[in-house]
mmCIF file of C-alpha atoms and ligand atoms in Angstrom:
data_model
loop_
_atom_site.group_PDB
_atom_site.id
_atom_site.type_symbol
_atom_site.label_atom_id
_atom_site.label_comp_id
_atom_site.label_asym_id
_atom_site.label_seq_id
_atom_site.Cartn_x
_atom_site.Cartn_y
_atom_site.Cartn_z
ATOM 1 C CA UNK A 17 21.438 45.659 25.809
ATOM 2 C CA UNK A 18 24.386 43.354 24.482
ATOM 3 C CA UNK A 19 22.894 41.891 21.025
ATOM 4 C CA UNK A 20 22.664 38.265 21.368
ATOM 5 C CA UNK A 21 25.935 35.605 21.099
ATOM 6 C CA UNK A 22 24.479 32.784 19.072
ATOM 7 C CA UNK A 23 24.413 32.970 15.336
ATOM 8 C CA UNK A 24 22.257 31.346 12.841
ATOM 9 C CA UNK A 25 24.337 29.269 12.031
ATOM 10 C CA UNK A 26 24.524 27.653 15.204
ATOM 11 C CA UNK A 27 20.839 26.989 15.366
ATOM 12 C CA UNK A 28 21.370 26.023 11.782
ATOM 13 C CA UNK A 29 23.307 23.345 12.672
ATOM 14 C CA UNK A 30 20.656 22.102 15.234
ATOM 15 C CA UNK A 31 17.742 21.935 13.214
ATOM 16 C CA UNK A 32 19.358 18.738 11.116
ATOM 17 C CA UNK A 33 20.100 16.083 14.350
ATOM 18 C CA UNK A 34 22.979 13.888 13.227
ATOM 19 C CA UNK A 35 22.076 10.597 12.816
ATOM 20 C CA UNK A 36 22.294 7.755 15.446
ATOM 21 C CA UNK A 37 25.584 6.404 15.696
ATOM 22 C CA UNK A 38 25.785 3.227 14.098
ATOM 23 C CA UNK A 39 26.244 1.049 16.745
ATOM 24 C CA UNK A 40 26.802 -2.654 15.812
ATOM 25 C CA UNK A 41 27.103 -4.195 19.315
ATOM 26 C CA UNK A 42 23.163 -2.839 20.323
ATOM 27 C CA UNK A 43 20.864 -5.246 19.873
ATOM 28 C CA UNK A 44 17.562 -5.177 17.995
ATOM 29 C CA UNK A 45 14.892 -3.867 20.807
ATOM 30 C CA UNK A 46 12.882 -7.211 21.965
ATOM 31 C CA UNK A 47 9.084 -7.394 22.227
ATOM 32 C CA UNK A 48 9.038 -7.176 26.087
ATOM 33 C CA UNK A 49 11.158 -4.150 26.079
ATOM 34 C CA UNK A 50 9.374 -2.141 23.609
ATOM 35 C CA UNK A 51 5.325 -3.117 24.681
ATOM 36 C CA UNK A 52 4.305 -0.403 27.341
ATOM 37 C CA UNK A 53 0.804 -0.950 29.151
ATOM 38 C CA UNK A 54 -1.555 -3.625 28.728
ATOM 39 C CA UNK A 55 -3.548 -2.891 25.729
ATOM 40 C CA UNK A 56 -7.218 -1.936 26.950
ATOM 41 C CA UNK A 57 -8.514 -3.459 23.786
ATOM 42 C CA UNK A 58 -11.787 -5.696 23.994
ATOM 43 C CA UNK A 59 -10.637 -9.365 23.310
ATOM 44 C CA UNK A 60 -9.916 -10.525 19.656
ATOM 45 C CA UNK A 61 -10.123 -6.526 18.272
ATOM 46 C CA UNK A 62 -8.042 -6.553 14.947
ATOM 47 C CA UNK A 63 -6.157 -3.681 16.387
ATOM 48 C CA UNK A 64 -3.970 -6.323 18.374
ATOM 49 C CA UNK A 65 -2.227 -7.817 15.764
ATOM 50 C CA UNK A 66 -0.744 -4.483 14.091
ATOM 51 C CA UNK A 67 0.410 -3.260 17.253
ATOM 52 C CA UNK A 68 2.171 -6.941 17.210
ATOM 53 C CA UNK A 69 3.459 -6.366 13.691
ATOM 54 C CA UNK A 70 4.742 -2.594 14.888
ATOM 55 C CA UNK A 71 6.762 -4.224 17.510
ATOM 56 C CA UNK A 72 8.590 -6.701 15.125
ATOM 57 C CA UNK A 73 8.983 -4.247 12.228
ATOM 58 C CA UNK A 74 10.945 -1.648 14.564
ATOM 59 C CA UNK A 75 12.499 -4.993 15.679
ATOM 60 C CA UNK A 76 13.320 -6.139 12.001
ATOM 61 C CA UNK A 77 14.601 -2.044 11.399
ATOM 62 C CA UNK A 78 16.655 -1.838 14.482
ATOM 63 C CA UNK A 79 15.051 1.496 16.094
ATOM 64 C CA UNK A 80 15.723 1.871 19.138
ATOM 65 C CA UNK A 81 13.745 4.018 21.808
ATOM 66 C CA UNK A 82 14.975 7.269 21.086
ATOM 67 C CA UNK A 83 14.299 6.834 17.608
ATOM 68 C CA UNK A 84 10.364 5.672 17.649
ATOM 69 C CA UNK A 85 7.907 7.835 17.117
ATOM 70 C CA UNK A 86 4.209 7.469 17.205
ATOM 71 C CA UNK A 87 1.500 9.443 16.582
ATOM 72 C CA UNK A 88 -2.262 8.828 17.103
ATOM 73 C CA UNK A 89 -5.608 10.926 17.482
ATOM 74 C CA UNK A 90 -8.252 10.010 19.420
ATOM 75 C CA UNK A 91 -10.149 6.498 19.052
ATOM 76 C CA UNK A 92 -9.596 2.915 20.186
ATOM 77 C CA UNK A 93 -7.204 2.235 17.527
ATOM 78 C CA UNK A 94 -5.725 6.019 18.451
ATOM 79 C CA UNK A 95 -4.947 4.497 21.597
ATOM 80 C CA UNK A 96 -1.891 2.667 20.018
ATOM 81 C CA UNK A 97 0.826 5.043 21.688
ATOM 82 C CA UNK A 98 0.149 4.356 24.985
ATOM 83 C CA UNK A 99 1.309 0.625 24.403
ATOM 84 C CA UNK A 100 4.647 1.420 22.603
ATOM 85 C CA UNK A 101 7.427 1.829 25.329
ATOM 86 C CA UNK A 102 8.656 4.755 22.994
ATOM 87 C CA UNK A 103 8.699 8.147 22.247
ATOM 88 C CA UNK A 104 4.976 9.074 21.079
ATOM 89 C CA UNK A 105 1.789 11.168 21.292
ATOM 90 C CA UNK A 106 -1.960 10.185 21.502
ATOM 91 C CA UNK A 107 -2.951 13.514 20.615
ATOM 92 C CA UNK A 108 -6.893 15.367 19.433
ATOM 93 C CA UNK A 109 -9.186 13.625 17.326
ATOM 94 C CA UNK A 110 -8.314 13.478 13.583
ATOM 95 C CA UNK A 111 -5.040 15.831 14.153
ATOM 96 C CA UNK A 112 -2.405 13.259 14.358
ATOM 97 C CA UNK A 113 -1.114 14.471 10.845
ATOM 98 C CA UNK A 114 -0.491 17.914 11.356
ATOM 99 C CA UNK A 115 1.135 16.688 14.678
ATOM 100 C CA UNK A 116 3.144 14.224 12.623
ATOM 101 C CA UNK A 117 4.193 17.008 10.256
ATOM 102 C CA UNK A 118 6.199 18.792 12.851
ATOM 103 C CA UNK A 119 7.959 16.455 13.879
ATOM 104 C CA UNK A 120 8.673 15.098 10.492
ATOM 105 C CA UNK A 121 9.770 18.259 8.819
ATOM 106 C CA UNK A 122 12.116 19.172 12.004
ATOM 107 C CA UNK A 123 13.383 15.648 12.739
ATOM 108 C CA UNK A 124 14.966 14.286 9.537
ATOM 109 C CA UNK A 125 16.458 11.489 11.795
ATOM 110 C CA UNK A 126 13.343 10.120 12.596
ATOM 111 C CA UNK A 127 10.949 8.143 10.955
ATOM 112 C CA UNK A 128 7.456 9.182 11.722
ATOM 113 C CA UNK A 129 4.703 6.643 12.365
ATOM 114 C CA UNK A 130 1.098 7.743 12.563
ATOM 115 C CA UNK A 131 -1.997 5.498 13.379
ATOM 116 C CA UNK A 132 -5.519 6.316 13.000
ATOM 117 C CA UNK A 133 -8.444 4.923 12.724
ATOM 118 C CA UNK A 134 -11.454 5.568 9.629
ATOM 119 C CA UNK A 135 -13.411 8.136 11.933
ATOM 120 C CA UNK A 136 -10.382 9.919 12.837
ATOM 121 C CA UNK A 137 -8.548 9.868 9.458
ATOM 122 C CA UNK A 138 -11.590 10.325 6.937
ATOM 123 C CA UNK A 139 -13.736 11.827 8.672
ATOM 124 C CA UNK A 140 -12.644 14.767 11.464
ATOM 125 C CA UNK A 141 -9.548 14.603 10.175
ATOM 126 C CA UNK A 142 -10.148 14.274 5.964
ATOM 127 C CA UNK A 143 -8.903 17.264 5.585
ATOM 128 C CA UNK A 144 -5.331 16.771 6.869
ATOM 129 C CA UNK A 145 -5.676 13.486 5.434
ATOM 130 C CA UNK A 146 -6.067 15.549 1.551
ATOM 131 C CA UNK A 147 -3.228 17.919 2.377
ATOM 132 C CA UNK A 148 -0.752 15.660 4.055
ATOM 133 C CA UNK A 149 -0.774 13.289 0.893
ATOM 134 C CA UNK A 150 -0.723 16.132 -1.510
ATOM 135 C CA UNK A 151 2.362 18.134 -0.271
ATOM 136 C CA UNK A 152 4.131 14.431 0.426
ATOM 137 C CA UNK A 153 4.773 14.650 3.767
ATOM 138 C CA UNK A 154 7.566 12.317 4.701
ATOM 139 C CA UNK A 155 5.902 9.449 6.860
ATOM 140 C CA UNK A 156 3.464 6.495 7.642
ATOM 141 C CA UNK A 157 -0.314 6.657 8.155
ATOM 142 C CA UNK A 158 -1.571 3.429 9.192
ATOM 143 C CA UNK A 159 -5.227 3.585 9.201
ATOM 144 C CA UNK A 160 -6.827 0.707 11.211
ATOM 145 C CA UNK A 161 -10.477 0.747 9.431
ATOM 146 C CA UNK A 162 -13.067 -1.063 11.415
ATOM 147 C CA UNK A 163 -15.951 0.564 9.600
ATOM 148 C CA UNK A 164 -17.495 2.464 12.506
ATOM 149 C CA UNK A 165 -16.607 4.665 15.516
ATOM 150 C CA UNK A 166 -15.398 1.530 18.154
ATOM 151 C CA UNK A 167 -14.424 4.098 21.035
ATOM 152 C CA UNK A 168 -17.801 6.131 21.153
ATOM 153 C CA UNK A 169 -20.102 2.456 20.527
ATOM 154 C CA UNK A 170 -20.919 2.733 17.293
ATOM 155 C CA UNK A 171 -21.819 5.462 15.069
ATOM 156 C CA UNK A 172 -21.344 5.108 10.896
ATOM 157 C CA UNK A 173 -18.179 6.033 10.553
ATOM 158 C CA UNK A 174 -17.038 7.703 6.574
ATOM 159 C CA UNK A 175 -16.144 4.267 5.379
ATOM 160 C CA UNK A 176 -19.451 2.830 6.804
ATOM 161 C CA UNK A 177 -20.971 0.853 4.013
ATOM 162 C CA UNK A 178 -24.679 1.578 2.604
ATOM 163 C CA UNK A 179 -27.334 0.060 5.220
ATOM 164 C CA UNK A 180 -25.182 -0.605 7.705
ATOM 165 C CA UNK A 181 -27.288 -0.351 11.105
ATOM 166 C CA UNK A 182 -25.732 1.863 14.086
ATOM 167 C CA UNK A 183 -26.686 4.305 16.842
ATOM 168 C CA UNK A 184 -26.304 7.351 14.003
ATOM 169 C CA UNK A 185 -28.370 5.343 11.565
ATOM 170 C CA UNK A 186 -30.922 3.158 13.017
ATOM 171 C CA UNK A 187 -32.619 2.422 9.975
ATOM 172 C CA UNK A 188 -29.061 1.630 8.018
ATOM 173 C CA UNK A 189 -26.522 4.224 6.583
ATOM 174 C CA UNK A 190 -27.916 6.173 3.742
ATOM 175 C CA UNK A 191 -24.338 8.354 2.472
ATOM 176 C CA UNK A 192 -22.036 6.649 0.188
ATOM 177 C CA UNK A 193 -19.227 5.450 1.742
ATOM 178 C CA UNK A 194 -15.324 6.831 1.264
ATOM 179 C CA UNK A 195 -12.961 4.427 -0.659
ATOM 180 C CA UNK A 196 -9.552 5.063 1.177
ATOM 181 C CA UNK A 197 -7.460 3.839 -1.981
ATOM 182 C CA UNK A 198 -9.013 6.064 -4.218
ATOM 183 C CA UNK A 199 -9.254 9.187 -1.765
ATOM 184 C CA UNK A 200 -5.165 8.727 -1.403
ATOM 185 C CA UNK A 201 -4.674 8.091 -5.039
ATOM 186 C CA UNK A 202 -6.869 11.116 -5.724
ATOM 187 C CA UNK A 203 -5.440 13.693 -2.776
ATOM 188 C CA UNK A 204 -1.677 13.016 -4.119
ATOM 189 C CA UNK A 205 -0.391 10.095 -1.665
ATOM 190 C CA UNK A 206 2.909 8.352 -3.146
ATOM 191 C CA UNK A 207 2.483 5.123 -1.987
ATOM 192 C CA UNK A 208 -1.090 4.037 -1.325
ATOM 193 C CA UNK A 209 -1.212 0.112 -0.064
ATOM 194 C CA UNK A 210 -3.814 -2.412 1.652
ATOM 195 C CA UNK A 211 -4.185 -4.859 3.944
ATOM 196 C CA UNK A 212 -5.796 -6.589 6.660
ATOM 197 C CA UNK A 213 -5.378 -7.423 10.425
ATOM 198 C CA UNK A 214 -6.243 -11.296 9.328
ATOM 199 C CA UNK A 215 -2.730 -11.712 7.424
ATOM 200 C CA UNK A 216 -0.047 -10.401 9.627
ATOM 201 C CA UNK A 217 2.563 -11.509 7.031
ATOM 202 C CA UNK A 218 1.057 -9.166 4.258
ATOM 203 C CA UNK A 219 0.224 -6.367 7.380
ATOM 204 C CA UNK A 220 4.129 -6.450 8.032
ATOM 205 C CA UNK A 221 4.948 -6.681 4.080
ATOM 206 C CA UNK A 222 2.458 -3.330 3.248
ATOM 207 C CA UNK A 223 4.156 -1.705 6.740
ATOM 208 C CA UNK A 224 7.819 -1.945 6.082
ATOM 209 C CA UNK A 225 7.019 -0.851 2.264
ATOM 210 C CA UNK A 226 5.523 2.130 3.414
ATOM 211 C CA UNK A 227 8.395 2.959 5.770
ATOM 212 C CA UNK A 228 10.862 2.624 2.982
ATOM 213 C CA UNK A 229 8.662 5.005 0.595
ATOM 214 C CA UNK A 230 10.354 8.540 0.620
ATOM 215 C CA UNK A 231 7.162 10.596 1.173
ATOM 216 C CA UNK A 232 3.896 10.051 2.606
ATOM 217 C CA UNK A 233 2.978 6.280 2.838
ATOM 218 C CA UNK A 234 -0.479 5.039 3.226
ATOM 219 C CA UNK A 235 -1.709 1.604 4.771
ATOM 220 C CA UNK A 236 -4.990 1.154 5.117
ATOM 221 C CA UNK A 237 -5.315 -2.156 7.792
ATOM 222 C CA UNK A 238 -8.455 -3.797 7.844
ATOM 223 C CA UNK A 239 -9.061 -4.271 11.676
ATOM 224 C CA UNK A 240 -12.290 -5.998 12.808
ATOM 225 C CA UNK A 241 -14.017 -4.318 16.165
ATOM 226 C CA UNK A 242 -15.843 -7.541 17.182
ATOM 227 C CA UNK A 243 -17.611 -5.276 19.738
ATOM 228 C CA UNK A 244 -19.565 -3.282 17.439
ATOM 229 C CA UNK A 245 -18.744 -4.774 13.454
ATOM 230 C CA UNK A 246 -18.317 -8.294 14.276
ATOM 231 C CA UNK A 247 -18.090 -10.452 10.598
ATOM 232 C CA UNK A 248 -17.377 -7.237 8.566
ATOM 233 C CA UNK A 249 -14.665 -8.308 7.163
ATOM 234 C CA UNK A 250 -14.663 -11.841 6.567
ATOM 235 C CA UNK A 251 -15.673 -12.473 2.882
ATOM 236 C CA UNK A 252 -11.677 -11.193 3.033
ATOM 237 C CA UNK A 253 -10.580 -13.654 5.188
ATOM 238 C CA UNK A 254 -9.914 -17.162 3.890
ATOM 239 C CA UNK A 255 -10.248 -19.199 7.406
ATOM 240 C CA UNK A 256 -14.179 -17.377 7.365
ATOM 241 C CA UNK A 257 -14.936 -18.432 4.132
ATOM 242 C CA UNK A 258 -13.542 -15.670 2.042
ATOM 243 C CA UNK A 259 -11.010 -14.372 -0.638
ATOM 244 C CA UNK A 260 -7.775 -12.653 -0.027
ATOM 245 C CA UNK A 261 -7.371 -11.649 -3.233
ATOM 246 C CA UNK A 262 -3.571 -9.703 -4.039
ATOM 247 C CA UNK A 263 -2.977 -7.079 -6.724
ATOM 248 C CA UNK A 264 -2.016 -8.970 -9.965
ATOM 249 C CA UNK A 265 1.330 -9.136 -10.015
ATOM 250 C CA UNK A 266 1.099 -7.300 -13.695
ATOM 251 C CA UNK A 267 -0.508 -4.205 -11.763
ATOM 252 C CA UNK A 268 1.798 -1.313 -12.589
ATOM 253 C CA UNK A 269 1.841 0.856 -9.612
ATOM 254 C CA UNK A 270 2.926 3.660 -11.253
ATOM 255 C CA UNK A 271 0.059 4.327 -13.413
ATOM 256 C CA UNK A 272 -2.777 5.847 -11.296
ATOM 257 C CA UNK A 273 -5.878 5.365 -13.976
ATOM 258 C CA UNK A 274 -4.940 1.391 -13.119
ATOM 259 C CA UNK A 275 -4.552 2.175 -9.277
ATOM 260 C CA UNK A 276 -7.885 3.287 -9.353
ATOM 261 C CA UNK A 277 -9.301 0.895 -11.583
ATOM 262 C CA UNK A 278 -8.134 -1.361 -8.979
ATOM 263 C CA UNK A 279 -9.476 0.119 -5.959
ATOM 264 C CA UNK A 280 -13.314 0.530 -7.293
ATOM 265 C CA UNK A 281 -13.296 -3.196 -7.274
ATOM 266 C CA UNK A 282 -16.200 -4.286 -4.788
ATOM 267 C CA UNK A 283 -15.576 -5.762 -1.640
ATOM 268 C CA UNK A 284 -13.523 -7.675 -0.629
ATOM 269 C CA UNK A 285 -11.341 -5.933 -3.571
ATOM 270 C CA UNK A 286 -7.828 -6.122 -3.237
ATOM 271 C CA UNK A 287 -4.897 -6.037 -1.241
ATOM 272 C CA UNK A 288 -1.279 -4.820 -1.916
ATOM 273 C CA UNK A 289 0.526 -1.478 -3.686
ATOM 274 C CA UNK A 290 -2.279 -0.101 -5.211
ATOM 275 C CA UNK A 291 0.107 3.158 -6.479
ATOM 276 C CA UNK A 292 3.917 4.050 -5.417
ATOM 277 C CA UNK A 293 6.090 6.977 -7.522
ATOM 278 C CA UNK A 294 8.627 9.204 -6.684
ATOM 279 C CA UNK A 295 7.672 13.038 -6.192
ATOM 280 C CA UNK A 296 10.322 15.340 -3.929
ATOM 281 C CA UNK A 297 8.778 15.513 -0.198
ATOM 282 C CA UNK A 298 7.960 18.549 1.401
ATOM 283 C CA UNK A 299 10.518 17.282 3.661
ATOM 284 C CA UNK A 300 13.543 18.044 0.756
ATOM 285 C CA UNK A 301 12.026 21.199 -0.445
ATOM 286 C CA UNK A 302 12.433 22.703 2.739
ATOM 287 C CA UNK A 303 15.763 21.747 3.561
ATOM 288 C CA UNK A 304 16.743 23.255 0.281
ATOM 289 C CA UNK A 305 15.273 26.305 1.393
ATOM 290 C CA UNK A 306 16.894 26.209 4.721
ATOM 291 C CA UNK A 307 20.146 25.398 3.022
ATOM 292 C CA UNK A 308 20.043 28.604 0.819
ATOM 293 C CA UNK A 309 18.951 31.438 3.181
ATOM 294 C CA UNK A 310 21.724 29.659 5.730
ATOM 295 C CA UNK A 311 24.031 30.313 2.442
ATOM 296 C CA UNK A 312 23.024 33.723 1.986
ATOM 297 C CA UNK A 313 23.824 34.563 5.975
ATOM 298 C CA UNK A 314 27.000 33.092 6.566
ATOM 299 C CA UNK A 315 29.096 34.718 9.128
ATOM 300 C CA UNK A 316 26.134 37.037 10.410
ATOM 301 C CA UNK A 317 24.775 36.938 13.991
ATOM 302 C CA UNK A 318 21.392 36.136 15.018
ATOM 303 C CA UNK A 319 21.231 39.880 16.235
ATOM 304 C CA UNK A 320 22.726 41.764 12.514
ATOM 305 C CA UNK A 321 20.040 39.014 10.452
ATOM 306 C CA UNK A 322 17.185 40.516 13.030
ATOM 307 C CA UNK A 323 18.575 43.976 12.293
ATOM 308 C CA UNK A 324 18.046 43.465 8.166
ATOM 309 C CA UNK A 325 14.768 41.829 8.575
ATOM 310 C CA UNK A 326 13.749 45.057 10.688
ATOM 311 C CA UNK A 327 15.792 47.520 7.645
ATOM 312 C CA UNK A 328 13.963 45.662 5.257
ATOM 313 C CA UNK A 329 10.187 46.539 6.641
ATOM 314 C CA UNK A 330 11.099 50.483 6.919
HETATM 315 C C1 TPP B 17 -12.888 16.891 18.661
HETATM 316 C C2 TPP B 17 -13.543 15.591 19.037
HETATM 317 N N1 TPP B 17 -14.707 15.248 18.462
HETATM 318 C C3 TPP B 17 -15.283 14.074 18.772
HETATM 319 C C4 TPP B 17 -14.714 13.252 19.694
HETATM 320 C C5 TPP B 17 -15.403 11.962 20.062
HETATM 321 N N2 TPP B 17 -14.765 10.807 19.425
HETATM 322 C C6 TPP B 17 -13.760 10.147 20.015
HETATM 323 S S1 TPP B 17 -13.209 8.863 19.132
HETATM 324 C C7 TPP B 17 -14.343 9.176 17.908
HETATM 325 C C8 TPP B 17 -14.458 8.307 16.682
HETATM 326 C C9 TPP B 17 -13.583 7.108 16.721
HETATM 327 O O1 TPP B 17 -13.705 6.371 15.540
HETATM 328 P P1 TPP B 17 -12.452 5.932 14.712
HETATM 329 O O2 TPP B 17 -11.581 7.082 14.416
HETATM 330 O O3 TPP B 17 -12.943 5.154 13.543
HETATM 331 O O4 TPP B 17 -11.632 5.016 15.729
HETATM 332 P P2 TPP B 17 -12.007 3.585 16.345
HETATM 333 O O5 TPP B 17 -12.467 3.877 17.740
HETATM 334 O O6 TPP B 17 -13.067 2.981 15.510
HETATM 335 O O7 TPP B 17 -10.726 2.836 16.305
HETATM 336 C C10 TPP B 17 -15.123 10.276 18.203
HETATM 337 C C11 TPP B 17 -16.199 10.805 17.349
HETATM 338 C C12 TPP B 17 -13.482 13.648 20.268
HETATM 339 N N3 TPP B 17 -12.820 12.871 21.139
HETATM 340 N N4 TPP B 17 -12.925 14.817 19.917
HETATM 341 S S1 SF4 B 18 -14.727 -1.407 20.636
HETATM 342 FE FE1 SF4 B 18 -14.104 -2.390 18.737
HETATM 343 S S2 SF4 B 18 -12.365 -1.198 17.986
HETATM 344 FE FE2 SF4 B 18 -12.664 -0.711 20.157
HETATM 345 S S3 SF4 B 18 -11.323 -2.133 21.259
HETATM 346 FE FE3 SF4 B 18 -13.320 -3.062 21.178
HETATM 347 S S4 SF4 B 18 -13.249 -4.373 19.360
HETATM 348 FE FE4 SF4 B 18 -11.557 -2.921 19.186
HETATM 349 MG MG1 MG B 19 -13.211 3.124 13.368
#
């Protein structure tokens, strides 16, 4: 059998995609072009108005089709996908991450968007949740937290608070509720950030901050289901009465005792860059590695670097 004709360093070559040509005369994709199906949404859901703030951020950012990619689990807000006219996966419940991870680590050309929503992030999927954030995966989780299960009709979801009433707890939620900023803070996310569906200029702000943050950027988006939590969250919303309250513009986002000082505040707490610092990405690591075996097996075919891995178990 004739050993094979491509060499590593072929397929080396492949694994970093060059980036998009910079082309000046393409135009900024337009709302129209980039929404896909009618969202299925119920009327007035909070999810509505971050998919609206998606489409003008990759607007603002100038990605174009090839280059969008979003990832979801399952839930209403996991539905997101299916309305970007894009490249993107509605995938299993609470396994958008690892999903996300993939692509991230093997597409350093793309930027990787992820959407979830509390039951999907915190609860099926808390565990990638812990490890994405800790080994700084290079992306953005957008968690749309409605504070129960919309898709199923309402169970207590993790970020439930205490007594709220729902088909899982007729009598009112008895376990203490998760407080995204401080799991993120506390699992090793870089950038850890709130806001909610109510002020699109702050959802866009927290959004495009996230995208810029080398490593894994969190955003969790307040987003009302009026179906199931109608009123939750409007002791944050000023036009219902409430405070919108951002982070004092003193907060030092780089020290993580203050971070989390910050996010034990009681609702409505605050909303803004709770914590942002610079730690290498898994994403860098592993290109260095990649960079150095490649180094070590220049000028040997695919067939002779088989052949040593085979010498090497004897
Ligand atoms: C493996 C698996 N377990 C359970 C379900 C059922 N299920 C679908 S969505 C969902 C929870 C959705 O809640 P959340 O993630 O908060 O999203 P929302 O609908 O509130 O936006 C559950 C339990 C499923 N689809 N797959
Ligand atoms: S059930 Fe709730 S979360 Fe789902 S679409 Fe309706 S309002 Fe939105
Ligand atoms: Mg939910």
């Amino acid at each position: 059998m004739n050993p094979p004709t491509t060499d590593l360093q072929d397929r080396g070559a492949n694994l970093v995609a060059p980036p998009a040509p910079a082309d000046a005369a393409r135009k900024p994709l337009t709302k129209k072009e980039l929404a896909a199906d009618h969202p299925t949404w119920c009327p007035g859901c909070g999810d509505f108005s971050v998919l609206a703030l998606y489409f003008k951020l990759l607007e603002k950012r100038k990605l174009w089709h090839e280059k969008i990619t979003t990832i979801s689990g399952i839930g209403c807000s996991s539905r997101f996908p299916y309305f970007v006219q894009a490249n993107g996966v509605h995938y299993i419940h609470g396994r958008a991450l690892p999903f996300a991870s993939g692509i991230s680590l093997s597409r350093p050309d793309l930027h990787v968007f992820a959407f979830s929503g509390d039951g999907d992030a915190f609860s099926i999927g808390g565990n990638h949740f812990n490890h994405t954030a800790r080994k700084n995966i290079k992306m953005t989780l957008v968690c749309m937290d409605n504070w129960v299960y919309g898709l199923t009709k309402k169970q207590t979801s993790p970020t439930s608070p205490l007594g709220f009433k729902s088909k899982t707890d007729t009598w009112g939620a008895v376990d203490y509720p998760i407080n995204p900023m401080k799991q993120a803070i506390a699992a090793g996310a870089t950038f850890v950030a709130r806001t909610t569906h109510s002020n699109p200029n702050h959802v866009m702000q927290m959004m495009e901050a996230a995208m810029e943050h080398d490593g894994f950027g969190f955003v969790e988006c307040l987003s009302e289901c009026v179906e199931f939590y109608e009123g939750a969250f409007d002791a944050s919303n000023p036009r219902k009465g409430g405070a919108f309250r951002e982070i004092p513009k003193d907060h030092n986002v780089t020290d993580e005792c203050a971070a989390y000082k910050l996010a034990a505040e009681p609702f409505p707490g605050y909303f803004g860059i709770f914590y942002q610092v610079n730690r290498p990405t898994k994403n860098a690591k592993e290109a260095e590695i990649q960079k150095n075996a490649m180094e070590k097996l220049q000028g040997l075919k695919d067939w002779q670097i088989l052949q040593k891995t085979f010498d090497r178990l004897k």
